PDB file of C-alpha atoms in Angstrom:
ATOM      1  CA  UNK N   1     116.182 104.922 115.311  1.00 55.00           C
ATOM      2  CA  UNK N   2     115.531 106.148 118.738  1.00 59.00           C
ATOM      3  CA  UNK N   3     113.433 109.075 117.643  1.00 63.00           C
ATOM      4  CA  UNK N   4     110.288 105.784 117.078  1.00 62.00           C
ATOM      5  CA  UNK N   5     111.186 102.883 119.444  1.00 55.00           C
ATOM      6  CA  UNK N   6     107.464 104.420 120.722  1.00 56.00           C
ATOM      7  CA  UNK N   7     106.304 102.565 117.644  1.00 60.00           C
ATOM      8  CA  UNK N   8     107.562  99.251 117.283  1.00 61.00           C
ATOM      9  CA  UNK N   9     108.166  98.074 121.233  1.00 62.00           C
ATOM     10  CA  UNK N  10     105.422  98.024 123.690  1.00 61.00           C
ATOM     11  CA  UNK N  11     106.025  99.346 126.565  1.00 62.00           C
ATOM     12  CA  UNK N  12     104.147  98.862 129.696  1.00 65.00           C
ATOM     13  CA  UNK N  13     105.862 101.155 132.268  1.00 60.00           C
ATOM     14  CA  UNK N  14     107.711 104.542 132.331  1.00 65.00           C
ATOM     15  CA  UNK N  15     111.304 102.558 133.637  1.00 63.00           C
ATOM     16  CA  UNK N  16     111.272  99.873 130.759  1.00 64.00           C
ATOM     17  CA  UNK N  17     110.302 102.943 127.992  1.00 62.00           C
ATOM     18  CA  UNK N  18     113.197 104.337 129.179  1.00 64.00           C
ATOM     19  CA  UNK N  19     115.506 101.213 128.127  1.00 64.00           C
ATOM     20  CA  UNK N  20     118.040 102.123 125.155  1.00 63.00           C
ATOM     21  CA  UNK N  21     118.544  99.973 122.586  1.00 56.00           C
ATOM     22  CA  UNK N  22     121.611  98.647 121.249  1.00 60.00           C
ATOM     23  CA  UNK N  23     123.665  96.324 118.349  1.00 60.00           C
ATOM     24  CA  UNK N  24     123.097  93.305 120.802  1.00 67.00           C
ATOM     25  CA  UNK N  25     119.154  93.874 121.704  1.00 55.00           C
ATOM     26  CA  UNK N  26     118.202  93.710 118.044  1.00 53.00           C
ATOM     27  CA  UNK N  27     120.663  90.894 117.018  1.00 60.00           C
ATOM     28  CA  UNK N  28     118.920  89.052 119.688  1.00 60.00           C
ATOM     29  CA  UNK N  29     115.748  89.916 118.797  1.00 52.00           C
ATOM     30  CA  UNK N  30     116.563  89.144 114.908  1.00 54.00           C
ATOM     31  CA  UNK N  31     117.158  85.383 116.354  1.00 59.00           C
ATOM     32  CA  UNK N  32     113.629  84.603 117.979  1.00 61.00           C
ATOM     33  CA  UNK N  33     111.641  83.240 115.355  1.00 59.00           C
ATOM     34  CA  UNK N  34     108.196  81.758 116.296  1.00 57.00           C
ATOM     35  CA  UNK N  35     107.988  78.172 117.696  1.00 54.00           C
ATOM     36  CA  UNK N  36     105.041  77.275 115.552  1.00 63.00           C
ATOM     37  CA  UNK N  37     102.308  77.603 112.519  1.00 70.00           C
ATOM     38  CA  UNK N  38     103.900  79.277 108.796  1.00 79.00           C
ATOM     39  CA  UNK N  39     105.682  83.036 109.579  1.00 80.00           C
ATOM     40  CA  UNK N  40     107.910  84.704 107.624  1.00 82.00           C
ATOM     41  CA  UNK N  41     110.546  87.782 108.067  1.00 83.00           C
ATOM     42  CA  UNK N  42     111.199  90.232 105.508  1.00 86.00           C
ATOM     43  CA  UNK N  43     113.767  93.267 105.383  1.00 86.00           C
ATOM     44  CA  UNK N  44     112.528  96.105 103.310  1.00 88.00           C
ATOM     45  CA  UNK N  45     115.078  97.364 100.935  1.00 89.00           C
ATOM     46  CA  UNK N  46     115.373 100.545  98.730  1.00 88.00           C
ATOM     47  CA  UNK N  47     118.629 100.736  96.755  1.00 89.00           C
ATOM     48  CA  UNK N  48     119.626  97.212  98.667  1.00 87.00           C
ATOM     49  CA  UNK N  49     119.579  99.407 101.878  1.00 86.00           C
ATOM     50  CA  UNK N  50     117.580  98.151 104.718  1.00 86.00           C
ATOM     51  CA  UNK N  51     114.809 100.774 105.620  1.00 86.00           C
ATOM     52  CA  UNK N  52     112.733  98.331 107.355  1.00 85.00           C
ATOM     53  CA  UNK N  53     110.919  95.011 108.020  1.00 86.00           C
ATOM     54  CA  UNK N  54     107.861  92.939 107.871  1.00 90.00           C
ATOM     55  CA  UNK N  55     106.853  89.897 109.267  1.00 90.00           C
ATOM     56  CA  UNK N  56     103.686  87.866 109.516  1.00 91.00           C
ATOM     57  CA  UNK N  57     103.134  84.900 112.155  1.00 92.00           C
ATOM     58  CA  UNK N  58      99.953  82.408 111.755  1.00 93.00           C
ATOM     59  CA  UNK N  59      98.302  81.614 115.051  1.00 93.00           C
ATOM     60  CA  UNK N  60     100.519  83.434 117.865  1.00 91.00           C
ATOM     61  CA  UNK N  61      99.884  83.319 121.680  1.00 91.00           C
ATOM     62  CA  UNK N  62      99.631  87.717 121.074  1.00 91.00           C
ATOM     63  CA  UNK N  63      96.192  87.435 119.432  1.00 95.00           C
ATOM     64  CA  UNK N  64      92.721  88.549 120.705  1.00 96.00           C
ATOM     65  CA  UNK N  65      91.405  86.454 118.174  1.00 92.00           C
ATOM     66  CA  UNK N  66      91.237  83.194 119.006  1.00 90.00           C
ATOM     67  CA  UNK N  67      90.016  81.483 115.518  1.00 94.00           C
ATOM     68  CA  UNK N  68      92.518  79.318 113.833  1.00 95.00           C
ATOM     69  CA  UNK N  69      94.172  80.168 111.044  1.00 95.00           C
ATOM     70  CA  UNK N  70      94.610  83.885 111.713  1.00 96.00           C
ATOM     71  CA  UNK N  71      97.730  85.643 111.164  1.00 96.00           C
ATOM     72  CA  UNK N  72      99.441  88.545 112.941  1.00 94.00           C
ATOM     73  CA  UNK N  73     101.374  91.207 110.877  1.00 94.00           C
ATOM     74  CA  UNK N  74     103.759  93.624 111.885  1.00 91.00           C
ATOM     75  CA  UNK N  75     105.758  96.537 110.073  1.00 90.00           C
ATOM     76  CA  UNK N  76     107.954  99.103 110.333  1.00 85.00           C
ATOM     77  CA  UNK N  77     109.585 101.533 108.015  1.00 86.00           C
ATOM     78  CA  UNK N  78     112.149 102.457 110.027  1.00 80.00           C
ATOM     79  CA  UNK N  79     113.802 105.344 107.756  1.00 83.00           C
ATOM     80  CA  UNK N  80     111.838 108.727 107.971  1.00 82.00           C
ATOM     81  CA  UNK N  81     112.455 109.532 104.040  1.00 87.00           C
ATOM     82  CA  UNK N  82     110.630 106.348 103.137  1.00 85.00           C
ATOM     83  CA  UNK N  83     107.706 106.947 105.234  1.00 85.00           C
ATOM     84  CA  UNK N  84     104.420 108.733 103.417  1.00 87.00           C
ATOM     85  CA  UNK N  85     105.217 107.379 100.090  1.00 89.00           C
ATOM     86  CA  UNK N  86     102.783 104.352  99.543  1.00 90.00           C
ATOM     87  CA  UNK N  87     105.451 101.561 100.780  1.00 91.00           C
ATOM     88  CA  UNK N  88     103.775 100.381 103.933  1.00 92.00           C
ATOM     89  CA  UNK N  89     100.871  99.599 102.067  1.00 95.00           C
ATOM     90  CA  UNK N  90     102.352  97.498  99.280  1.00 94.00           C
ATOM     91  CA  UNK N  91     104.288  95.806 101.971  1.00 94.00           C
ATOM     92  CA  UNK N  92     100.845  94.892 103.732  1.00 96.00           C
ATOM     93  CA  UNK N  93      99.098  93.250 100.601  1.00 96.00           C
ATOM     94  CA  UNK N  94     102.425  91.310  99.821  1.00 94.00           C
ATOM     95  CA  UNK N  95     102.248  90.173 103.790  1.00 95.00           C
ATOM     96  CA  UNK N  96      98.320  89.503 102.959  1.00 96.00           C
ATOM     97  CA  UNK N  97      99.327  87.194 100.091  1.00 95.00           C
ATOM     98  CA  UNK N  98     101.799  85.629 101.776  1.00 93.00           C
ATOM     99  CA  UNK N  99      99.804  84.849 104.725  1.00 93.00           C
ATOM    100  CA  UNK N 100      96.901  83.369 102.769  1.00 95.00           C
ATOM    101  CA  UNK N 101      99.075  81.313 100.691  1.00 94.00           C
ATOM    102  CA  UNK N 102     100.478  79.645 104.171  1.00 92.00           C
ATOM    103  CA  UNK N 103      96.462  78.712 104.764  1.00 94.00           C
ATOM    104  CA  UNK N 104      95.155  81.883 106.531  1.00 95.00           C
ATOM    105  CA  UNK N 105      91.799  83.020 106.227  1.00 97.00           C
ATOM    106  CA  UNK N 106      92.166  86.357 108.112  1.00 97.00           C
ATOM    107  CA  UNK N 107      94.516  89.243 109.612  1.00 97.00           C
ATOM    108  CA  UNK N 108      94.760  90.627 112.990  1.00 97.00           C
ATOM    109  CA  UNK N 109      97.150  93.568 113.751  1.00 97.00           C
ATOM    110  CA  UNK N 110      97.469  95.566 117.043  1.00 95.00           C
ATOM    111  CA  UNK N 111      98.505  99.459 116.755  1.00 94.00           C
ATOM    112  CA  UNK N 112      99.562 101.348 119.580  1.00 90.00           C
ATOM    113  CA  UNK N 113      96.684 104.057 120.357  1.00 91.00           C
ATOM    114  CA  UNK N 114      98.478 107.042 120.055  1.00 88.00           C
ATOM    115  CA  UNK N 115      99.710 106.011 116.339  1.00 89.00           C
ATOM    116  CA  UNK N 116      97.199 107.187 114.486  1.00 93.00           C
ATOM    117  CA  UNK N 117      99.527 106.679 110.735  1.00 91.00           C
ATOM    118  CA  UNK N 118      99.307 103.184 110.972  1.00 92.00           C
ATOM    119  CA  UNK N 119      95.663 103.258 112.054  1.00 95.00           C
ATOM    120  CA  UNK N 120      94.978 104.903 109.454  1.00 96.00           C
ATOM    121  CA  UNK N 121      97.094 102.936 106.912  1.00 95.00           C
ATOM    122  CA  UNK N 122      95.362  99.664 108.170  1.00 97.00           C
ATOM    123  CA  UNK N 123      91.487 100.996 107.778  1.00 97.00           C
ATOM    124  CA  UNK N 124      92.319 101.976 104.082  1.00 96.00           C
ATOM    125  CA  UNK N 125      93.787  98.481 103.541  1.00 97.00           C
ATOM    126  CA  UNK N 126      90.202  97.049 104.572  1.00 98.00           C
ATOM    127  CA  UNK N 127      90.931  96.558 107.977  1.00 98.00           C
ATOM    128  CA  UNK N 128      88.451  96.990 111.011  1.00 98.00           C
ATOM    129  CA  UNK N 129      88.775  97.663 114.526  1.00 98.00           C
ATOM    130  CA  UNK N 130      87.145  94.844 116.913  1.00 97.00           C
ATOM    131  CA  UNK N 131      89.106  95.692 120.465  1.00 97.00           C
ATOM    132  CA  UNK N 132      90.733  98.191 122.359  1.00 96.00           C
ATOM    133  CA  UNK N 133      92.291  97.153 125.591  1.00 93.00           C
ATOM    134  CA  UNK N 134      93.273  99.688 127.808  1.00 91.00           C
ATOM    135  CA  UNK N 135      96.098 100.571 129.336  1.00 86.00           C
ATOM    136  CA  UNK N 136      98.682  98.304 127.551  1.00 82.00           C
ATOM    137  CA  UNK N 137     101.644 100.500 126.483  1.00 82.00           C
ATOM    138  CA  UNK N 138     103.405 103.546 128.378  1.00 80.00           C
ATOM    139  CA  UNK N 139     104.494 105.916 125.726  1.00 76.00           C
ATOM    140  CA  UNK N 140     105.021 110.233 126.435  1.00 82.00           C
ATOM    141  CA  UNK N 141     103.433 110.143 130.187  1.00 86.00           C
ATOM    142  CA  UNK N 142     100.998 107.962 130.010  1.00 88.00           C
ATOM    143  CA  UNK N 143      99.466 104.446 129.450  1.00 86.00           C
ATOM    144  CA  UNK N 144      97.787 104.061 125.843  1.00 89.00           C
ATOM    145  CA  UNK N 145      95.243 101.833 124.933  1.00 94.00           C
ATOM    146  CA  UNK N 146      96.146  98.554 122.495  1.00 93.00           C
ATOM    147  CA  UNK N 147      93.885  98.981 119.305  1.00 97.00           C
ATOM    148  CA  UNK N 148      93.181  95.316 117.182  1.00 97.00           C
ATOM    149  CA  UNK N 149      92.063  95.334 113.789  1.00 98.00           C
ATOM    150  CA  UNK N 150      91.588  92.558 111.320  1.00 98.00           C
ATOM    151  CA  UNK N 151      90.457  91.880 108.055  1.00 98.00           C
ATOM    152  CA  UNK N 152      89.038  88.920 106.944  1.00 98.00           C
ATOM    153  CA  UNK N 153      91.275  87.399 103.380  1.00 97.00           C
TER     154      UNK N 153
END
């Protein structure tokens, strides 16, 4: 969906936000798969649609925190209809479980500044914020600050 490639893709200028998507780009970037520790991809279904996907990654190069054994989530509902509903957060605890099951002893997840949903989602789930770095994604104008959170498992 277009309308929230904001969302899931960081941008760090105005000319690479501007970059449209297409069939090839995400079968592409369906086929990179981390190079090392436990991870796992998930599609979210309703109905046996896809409406979205989840994925958690022990120990990647993207993390502030630099503890072993700390995993990095990511979601997206990509369907409107299915956002607001509780979804996203059952999808985080079954990520949780998952990643402490692989040997992970906490959680670190980076949300763009300007989203405040999934800010919000994440500090109900137990989750608190321990960075902001400035300046990391270009989204309607203007460069947004990178928030982390984690949450010890």
């Amino acid at each position: 969906d277009p309308d929230i490639k904001h969302l899931y893709s960081l941008f760090t200028s105005e000319e690479n936000a501007s970059v449209v998507f297409t069939a090839e780009y995400f079968e592409r970037l369906g086929q990179e798969q981390p190079t090392q520790g436990p991870f796992r991809t998930l599609f979210i279904l309703e109905d046996g649609e896809p409406i979205g996907e989840a994925k958690f990654e022990t120990d990647p190069p993207k993390l502030v925190t630099r503890e072993p054994h700390t995993a990095w989530l990511a979601l997206m509902i990509g369907e409107a209809r299915c956002r607001g509903r509780g979804l996203a957060a059952s999808v985080v605890a079954h990520l949780e479980g998952l990643a402490a099951a692989s040997g992970a002893q906490r959680v670190e997840v980076g949300i763009f500044g300007y989203n405040e949903r999934s800010l919000r989602l994440f500090e109900k789930q137990g989750y608190e914020e321990f960075a902001r770095r400035p300046e990391r994604i270009w989204w309607n104008g203007r460069m947004w600050e990178d928030v982390r959170l984690l949450k010890t498992l």
